[in-house]
PDB file of C-alpha atoms and ligand atoms in Angstrom:
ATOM      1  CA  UNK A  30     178.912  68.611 208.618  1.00  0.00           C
ATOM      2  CA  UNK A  31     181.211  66.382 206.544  1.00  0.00           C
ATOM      3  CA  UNK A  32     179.491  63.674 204.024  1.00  0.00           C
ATOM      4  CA  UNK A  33     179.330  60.606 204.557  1.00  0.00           C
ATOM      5  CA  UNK A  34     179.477  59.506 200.950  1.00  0.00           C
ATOM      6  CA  UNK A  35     180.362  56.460 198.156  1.00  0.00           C
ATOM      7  CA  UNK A  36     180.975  57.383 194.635  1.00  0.00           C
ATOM      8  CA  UNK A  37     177.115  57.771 193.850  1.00  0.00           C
ATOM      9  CA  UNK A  38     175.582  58.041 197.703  1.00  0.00           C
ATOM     10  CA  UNK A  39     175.551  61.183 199.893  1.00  0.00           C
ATOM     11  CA  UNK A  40     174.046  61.394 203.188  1.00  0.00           C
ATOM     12  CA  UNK A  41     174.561  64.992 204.744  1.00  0.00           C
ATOM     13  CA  UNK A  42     172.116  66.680 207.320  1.00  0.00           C
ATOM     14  CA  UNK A  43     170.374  69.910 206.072  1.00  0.00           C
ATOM     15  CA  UNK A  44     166.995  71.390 204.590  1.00  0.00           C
ATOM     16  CA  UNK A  45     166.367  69.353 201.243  1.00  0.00           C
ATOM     17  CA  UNK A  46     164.449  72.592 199.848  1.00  0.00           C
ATOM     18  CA  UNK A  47     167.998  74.293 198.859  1.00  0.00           C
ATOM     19  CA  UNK A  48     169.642  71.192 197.293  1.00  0.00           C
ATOM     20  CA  UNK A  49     171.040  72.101 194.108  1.00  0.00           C
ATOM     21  CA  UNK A  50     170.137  68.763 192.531  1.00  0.00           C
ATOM     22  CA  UNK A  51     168.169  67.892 189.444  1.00  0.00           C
ATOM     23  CA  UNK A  52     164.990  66.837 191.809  1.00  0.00           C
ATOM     24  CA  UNK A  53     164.115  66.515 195.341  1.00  0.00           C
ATOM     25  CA  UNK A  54     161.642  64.168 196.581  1.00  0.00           C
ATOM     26  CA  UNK A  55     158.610  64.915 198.560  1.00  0.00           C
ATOM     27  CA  UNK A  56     156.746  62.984 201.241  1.00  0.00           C
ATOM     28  CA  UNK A  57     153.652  63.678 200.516  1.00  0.00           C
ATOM     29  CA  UNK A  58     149.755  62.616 201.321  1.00  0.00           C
ATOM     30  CA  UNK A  59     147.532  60.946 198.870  1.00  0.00           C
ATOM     31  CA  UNK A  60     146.038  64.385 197.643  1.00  0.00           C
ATOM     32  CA  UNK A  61     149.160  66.075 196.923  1.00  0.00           C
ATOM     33  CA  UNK A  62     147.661  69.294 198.182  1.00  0.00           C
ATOM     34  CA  UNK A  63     150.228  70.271 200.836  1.00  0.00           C
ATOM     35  CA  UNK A  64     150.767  69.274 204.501  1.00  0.00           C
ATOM     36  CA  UNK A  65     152.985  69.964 207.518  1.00  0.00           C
ATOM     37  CA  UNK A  66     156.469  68.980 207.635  1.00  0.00           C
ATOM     38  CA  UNK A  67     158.763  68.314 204.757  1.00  0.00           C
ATOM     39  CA  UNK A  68     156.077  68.581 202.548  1.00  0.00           C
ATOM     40  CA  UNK A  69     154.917  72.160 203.658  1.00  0.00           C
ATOM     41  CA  UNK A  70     158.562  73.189 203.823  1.00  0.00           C
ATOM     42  CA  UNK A  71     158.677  72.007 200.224  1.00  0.00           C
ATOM     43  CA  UNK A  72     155.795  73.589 198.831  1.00  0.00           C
ATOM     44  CA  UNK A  73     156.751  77.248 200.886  1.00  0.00           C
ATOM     45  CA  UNK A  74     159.951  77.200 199.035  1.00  0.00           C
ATOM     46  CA  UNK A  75     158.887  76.174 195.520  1.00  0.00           C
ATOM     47  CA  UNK A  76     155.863  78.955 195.969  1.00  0.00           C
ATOM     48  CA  UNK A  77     152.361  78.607 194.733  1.00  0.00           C
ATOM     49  CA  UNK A  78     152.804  77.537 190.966  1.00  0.00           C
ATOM     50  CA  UNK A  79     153.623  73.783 192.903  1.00  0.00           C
ATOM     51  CA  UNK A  80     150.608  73.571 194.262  1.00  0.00           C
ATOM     52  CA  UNK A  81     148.712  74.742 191.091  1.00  0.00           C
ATOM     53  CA  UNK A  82     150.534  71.722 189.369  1.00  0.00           C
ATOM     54  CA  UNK A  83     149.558  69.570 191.841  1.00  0.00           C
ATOM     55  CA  UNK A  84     146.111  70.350 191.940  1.00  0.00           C
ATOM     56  CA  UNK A  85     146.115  68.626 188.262  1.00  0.00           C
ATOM     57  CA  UNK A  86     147.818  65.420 188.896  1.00  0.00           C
ATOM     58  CA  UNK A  87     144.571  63.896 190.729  1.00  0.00           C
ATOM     59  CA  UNK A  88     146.247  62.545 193.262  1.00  0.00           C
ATOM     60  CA  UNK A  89     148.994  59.866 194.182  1.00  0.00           C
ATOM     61  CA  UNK A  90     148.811  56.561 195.533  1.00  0.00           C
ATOM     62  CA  UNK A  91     150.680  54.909 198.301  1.00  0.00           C
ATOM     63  CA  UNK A  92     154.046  53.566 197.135  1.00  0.00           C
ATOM     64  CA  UNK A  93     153.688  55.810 194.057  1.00  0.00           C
ATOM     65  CA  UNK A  94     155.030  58.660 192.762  1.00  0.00           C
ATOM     66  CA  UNK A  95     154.060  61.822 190.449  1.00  0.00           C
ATOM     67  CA  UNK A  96     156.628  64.076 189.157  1.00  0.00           C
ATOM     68  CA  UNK A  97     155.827  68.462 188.661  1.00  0.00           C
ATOM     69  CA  UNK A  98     158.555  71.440 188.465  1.00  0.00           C
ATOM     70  CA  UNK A  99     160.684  72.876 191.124  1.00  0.00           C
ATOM     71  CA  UNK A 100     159.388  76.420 190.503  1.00  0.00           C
ATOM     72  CA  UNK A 101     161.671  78.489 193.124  1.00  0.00           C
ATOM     73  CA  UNK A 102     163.130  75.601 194.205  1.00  0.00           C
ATOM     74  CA  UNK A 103     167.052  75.054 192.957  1.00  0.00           C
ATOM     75  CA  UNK A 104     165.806  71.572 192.105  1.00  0.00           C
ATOM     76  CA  UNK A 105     164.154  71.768 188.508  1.00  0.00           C
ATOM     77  CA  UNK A 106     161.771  69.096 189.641  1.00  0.00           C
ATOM     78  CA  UNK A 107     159.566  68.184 192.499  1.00  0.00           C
ATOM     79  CA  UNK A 108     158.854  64.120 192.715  1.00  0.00           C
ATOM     80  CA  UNK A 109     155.982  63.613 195.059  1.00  0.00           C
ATOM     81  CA  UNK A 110     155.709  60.287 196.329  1.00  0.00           C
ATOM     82  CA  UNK A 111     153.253  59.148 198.845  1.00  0.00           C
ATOM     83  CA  UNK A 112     155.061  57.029 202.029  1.00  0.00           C
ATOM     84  CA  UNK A 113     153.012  54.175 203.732  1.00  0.00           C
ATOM     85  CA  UNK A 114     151.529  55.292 207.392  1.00  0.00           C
ATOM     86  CA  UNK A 115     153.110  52.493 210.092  1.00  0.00           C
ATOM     87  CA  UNK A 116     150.389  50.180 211.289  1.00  0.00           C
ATOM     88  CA  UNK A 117     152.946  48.251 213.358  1.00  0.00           C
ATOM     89  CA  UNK A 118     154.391  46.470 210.319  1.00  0.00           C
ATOM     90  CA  UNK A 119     151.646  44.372 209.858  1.00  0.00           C
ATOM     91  CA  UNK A 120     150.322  46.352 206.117  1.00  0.00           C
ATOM     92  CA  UNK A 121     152.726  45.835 203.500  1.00  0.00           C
ATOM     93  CA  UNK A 122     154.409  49.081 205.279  1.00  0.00           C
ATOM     94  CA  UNK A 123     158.342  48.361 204.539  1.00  0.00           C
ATOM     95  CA  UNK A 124     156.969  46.961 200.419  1.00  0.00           C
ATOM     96  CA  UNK A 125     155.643  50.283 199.959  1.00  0.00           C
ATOM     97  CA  UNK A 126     158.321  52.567 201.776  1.00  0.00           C
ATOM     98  CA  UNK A 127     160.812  50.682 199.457  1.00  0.00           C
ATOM     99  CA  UNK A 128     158.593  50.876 196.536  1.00  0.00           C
ATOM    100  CA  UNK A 129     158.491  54.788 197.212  1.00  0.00           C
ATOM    101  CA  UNK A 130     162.183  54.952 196.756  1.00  0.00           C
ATOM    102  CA  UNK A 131     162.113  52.528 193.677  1.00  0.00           C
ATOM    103  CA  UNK A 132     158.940  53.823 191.707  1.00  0.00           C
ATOM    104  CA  UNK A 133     160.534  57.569 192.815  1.00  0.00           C
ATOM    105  CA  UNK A 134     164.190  56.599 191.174  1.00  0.00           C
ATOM    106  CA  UNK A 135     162.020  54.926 188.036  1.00  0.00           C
ATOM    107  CA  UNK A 136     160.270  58.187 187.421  1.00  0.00           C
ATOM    108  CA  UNK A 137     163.481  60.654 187.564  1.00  0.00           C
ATOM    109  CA  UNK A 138     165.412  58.208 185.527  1.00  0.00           C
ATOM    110  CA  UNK A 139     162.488  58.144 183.133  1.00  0.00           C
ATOM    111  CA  UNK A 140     162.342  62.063 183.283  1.00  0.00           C
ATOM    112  CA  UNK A 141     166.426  62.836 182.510  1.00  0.00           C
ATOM    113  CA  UNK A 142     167.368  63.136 186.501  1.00  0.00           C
ATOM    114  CA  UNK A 143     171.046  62.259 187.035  1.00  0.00           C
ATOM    115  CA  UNK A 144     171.142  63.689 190.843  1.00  0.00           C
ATOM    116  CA  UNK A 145     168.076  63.661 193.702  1.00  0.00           C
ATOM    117  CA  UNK A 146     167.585  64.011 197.154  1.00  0.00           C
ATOM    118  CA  UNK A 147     165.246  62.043 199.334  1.00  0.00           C
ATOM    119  CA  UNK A 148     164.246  63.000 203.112  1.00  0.00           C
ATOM    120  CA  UNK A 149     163.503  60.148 205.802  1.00  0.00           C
ATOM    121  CA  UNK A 150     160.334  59.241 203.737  1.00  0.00           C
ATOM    122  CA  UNK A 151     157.490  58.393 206.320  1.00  0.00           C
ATOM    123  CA  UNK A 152     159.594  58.799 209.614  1.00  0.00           C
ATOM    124  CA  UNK A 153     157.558  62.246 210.569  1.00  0.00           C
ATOM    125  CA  UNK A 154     153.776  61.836 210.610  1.00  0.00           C
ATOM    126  CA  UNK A 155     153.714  58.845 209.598  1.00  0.00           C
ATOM    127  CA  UNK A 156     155.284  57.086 212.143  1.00  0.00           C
ATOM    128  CA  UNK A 157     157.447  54.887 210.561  1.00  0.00           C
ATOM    129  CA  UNK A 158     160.343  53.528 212.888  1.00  0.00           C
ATOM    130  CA  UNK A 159     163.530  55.488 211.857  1.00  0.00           C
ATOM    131  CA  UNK A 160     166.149  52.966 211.368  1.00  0.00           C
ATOM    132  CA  UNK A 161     163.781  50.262 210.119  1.00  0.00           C
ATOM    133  CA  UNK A 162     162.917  53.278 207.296  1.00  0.00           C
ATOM    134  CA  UNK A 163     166.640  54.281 206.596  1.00  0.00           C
ATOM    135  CA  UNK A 164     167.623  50.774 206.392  1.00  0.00           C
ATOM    136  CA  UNK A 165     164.933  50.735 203.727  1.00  0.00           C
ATOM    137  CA  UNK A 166     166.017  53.711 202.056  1.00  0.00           C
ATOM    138  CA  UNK A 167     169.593  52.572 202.016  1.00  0.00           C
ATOM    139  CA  UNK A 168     169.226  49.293 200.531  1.00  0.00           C
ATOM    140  CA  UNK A 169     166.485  50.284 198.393  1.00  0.00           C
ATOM    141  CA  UNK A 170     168.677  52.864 196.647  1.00  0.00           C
ATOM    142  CA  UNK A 171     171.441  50.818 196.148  1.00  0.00           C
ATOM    143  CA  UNK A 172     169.852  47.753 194.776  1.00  0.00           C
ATOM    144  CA  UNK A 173     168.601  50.428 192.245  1.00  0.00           C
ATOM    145  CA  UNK A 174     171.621  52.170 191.469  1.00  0.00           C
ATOM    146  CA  UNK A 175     173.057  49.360 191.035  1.00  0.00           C
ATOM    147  CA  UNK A 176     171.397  48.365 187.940  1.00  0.00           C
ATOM    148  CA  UNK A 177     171.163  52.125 186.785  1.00  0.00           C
ATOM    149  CA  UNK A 178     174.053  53.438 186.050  1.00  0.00           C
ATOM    150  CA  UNK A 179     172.538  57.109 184.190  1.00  0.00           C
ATOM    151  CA  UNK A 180     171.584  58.254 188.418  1.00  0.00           C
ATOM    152  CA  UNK A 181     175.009  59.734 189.207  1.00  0.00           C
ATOM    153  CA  UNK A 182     173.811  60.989 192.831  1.00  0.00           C
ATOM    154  CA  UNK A 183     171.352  60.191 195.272  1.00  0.00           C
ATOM    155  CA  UNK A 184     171.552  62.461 198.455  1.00  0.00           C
ATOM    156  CA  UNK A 185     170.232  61.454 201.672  1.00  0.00           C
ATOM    157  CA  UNK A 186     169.104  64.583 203.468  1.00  0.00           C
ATOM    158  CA  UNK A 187     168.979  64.350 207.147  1.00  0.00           C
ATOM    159  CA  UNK A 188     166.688  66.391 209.259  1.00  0.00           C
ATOM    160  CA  UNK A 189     168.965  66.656 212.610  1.00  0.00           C
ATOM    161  CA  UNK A 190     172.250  64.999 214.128  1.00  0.00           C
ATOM    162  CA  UNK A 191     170.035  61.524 215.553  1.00  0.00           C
ATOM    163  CA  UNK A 192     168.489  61.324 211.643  1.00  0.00           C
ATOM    164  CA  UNK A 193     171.863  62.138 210.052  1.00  0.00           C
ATOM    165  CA  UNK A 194     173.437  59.144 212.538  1.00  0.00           C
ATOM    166  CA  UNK A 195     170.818  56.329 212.111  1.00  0.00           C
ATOM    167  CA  UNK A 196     171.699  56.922 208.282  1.00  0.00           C
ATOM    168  CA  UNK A 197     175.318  56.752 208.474  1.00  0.00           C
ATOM    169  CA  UNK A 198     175.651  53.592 211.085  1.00  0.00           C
ATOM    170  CA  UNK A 199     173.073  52.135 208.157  1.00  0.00           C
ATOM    171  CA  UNK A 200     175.000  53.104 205.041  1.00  0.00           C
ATOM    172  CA  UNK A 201     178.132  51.462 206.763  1.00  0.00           C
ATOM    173  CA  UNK A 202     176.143  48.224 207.422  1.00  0.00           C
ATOM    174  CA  UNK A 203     177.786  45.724 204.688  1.00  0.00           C
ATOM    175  CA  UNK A 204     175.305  44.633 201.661  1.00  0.00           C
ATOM    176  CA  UNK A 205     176.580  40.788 202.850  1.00  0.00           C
ATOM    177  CA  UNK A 206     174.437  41.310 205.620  1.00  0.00           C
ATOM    178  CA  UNK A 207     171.410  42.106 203.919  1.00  0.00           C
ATOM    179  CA  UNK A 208     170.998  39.789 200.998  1.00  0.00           C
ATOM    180  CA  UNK A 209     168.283  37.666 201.930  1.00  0.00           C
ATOM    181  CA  UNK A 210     166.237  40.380 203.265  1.00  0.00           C
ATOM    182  CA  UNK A 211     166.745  42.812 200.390  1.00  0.00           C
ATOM    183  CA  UNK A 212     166.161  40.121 197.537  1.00  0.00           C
ATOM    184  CA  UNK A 213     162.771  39.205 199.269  1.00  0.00           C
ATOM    185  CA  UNK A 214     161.603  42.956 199.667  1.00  0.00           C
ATOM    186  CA  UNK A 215     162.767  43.696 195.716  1.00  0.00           C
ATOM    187  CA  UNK A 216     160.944  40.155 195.140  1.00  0.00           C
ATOM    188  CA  UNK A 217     157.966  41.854 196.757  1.00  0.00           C
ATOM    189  CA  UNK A 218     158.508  45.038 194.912  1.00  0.00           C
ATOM    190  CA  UNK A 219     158.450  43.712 191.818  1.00  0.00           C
ATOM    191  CA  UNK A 220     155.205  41.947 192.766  1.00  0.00           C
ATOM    192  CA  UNK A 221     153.807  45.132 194.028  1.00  0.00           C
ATOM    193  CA  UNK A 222     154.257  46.875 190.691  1.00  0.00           C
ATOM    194  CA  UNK A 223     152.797  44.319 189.314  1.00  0.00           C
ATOM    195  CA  UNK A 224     149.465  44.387 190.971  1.00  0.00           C
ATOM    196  CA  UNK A 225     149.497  48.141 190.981  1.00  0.00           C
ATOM    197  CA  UNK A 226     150.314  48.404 187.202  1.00  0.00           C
ATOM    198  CA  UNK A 227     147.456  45.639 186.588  1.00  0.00           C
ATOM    199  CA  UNK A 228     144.930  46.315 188.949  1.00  0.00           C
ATOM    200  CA  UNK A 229     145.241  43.131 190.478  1.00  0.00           C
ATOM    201  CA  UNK A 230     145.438  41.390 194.123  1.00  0.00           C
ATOM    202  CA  UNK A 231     147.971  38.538 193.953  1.00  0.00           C
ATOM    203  CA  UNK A 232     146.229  36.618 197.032  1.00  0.00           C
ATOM    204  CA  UNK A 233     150.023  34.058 197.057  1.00  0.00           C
ATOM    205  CA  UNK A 234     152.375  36.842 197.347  1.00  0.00           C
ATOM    206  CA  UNK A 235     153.565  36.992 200.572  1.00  0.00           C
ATOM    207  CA  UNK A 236     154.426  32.573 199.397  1.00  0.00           C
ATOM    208  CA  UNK A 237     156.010  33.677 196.124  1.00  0.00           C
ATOM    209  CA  UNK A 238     158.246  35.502 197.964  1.00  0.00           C
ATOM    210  CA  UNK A 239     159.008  32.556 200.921  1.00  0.00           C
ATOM    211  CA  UNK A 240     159.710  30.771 198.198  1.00  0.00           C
ATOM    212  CA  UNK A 241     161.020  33.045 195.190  1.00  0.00           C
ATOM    213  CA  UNK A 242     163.534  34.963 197.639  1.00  0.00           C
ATOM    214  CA  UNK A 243     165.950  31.744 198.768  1.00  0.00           C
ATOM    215  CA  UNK A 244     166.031  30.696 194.790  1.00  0.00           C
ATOM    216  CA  UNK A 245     167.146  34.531 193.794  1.00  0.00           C
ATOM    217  CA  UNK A 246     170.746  35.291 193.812  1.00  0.00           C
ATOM    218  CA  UNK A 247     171.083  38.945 192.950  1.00  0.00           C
ATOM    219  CA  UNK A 248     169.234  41.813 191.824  1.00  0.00           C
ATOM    220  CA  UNK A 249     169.316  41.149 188.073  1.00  0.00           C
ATOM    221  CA  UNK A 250     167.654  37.381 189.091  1.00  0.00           C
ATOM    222  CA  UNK A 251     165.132  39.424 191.000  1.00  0.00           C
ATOM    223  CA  UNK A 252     164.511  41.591 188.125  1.00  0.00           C
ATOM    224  CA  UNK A 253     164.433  39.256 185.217  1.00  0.00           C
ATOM    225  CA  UNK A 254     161.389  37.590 187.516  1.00  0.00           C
ATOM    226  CA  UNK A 255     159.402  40.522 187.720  1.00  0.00           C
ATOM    227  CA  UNK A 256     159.488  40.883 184.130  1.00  0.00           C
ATOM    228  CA  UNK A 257     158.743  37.415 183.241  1.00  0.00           C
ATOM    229  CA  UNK A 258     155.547  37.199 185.839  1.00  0.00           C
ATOM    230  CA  UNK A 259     154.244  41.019 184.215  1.00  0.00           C
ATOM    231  CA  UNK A 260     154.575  39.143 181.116  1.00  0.00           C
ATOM    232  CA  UNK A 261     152.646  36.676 182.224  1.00  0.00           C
ATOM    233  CA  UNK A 262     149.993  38.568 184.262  1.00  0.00           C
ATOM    234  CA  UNK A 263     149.969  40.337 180.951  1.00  0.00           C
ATOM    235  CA  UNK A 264     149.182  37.742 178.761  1.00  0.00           C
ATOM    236  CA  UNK A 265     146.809  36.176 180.895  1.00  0.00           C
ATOM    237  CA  UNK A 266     144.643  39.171 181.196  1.00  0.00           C
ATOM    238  CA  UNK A 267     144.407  38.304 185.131  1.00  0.00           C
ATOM    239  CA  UNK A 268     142.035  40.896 186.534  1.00  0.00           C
ATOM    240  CA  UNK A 269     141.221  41.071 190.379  1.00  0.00           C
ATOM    241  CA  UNK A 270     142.281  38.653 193.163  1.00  0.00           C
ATOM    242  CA  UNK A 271     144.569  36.022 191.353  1.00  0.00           C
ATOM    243  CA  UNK A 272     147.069  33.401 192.056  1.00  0.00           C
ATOM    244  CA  UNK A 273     149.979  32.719 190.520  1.00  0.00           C
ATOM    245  CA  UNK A 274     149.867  28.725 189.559  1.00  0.00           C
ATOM    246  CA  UNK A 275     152.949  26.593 190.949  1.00  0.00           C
ATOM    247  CA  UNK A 276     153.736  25.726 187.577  1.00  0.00           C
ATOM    248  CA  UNK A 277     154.359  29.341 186.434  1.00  0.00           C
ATOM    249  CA  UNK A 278     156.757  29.963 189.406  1.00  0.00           C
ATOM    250  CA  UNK A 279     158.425  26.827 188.720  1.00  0.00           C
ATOM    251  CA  UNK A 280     158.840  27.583 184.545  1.00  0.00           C
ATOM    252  CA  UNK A 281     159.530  31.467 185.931  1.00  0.00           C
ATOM    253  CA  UNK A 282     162.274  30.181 188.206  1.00  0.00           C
ATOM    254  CA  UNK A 283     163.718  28.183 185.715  1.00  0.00           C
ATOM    255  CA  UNK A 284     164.019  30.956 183.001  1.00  0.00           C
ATOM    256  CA  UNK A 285     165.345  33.207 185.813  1.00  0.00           C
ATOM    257  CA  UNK A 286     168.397  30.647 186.688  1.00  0.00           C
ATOM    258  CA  UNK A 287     169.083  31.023 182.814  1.00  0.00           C
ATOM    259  CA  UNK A 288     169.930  34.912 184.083  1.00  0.00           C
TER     260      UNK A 288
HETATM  261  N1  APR B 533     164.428  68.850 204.840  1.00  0.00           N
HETATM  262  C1  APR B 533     164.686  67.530 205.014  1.00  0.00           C
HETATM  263  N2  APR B 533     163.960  66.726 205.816  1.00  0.00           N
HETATM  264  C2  APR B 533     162.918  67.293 206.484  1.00  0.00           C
HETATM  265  C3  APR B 533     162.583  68.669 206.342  1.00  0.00           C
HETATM  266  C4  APR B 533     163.388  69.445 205.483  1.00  0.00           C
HETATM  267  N3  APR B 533     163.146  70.745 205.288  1.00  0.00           N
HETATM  268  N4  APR B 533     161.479  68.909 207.123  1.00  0.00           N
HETATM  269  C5  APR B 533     161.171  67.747 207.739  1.00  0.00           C
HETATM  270  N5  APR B 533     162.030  66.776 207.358  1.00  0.00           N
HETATM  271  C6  APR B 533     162.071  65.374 207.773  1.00  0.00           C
HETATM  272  C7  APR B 533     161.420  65.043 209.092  1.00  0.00           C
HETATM  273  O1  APR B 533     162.307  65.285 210.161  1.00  0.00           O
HETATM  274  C8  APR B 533     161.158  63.554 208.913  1.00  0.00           C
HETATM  275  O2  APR B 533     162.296  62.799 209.311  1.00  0.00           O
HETATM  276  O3  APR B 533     161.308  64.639 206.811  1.00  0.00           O
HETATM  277  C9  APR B 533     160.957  63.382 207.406  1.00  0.00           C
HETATM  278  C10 APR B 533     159.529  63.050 206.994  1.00  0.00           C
HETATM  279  O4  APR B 533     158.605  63.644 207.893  1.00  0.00           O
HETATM  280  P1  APR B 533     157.199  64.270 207.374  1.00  0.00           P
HETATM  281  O5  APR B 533     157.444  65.486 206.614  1.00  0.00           O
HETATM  282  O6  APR B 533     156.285  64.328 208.552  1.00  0.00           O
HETATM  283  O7  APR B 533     156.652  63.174 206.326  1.00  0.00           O
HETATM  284  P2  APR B 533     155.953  61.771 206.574  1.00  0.00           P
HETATM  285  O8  APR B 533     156.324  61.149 207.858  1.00  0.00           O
HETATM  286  O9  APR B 533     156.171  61.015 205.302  1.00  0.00           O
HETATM  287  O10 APR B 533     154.398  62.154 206.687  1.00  0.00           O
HETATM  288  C11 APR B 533     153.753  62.644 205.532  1.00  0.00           C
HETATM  289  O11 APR B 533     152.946  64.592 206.666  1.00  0.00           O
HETATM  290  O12 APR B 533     153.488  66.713 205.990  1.00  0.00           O
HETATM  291  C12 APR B 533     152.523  65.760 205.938  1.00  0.00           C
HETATM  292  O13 APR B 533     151.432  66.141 203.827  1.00  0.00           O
HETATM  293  C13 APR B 533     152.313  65.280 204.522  1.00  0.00           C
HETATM  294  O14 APR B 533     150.380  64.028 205.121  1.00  0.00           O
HETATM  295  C14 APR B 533     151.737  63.924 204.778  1.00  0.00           C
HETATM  296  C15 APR B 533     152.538  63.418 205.970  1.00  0.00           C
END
């Protein structure tokens, strides 16, 4: 099946447990013990040693990720990430399928991966709509890559002709039609790492990012205002259900234009 491809993007349509990458992603469930699907396919390949490894990581969060060896896999490493089950769109579902694909990039980066393959995160068991989820996957990876210029490859790997479609109609989808709605869900990323990374509920998100998402003009914008709220969430020493004051969006915004 030919690939549908970009300098740094692959989609083809295959089994993601013989990719000769550097890692392959896992959809997994919050124990990381093993399940049906890719994830059983995954841990059948790699053999027993994964799940030993797993057994030690104590677990993975929604939206997270957790990173082991490949074991018999070609892949040298095994990134676990946890997808969000769909509840109808009404739980934060498409913030946490994109922060899968972010926190999941973030972690091989972080570990010396310059190639890695991702399945249709959440579209088996968990329900999630399949083009809604590949649209996420798409745009999600892209905003990432680019800003990351050490990933060389990120492989889509398809699970059938219908899965390997739905990904290439969205890959040819032009980024001009998606700017809005990708700057609010990385606005919402960000603000999602933020909570996880400080154990805190930011009760004004969904309005930070009404308002944030119209004033941000690229990804770097979005970035630079995730770091300056974790700064100030950080300095604050915020703990539990918080908002964010208007006048800290307003100085934040302000220091973001500077970008
Ligand atoms: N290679 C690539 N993709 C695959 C493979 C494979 N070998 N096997 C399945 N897939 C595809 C499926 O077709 C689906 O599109 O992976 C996608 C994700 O489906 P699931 O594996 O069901 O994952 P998910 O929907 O995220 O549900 C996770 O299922 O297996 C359990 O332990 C797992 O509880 C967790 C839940």
């Amino acid at each position: 099946m030919p690939e549908q491809t970009d300098d740094r993007i692959s989609i083809i349509m295959g089994d993601i447990t013989i990719q000769h990458v550097d890692a392959i992603a896992n959809a997994a469930n919050p124990t990381l013990l093993g399940g049906g699907g890719v994830d059983g396919a995954i841990h059948r390949a790699a053999g027993p040693g994964l799940l030993e490894e797993c057994r030690t990581l104590g677990g993975c969060r929604t939206g997270e990720a957790k990173i082991t060896k490949g074991y018999n896999l070609p892949a040298r490493f095994v990134i676990h990430t946890v997808g969000p089950v769909w509840r109808k769109g009404g739980k934060d579902e498409d913030v946490l399928l994109a922060a899968c694909y972010r926190n999941s990039l973030t972690l091989a980066e972080l570990s010396g991966v310059k190639t890695i393959a991702f399945p249709a995160i959440s579209t088996g068991a968990y329900g999630f709509p399949y083009e809604r989820a590949a649209n996420i996957a798409v745009w999600t990876v892209r905003e990432f890559i680019s800003t990351h210029p050490s990933m060389e490859r990120v492989v889509f790997v398809c699970h059938g002709e219908k899965a390997y479609r739905i990904y290439c109609e969205t890959f040819e989808k032009d980024w001009a039609d998606h700017p809005e709605t990708l700057l609010a869900e990385a606005i919402a990323a960000h603000l999602l790492m933020i909570e996880t990374s400080h154990n805190i509920r930011i009760r004004n998100r969904e309005e930070i990012v009404r308002r944030i998402a119209p004033a941000v003009k690229n990804s770097i914008q979005a970035l630079s205002f995730g770091i300056s709220l974790n700064t100030w969430v950080a300095v604050s020493r915020m703990t539990g259900d918080m908002t964010v004051p208007d006048k800290v969006l307003l100085q934040i915004v302000e220091q973001m234009n500077k970008t």
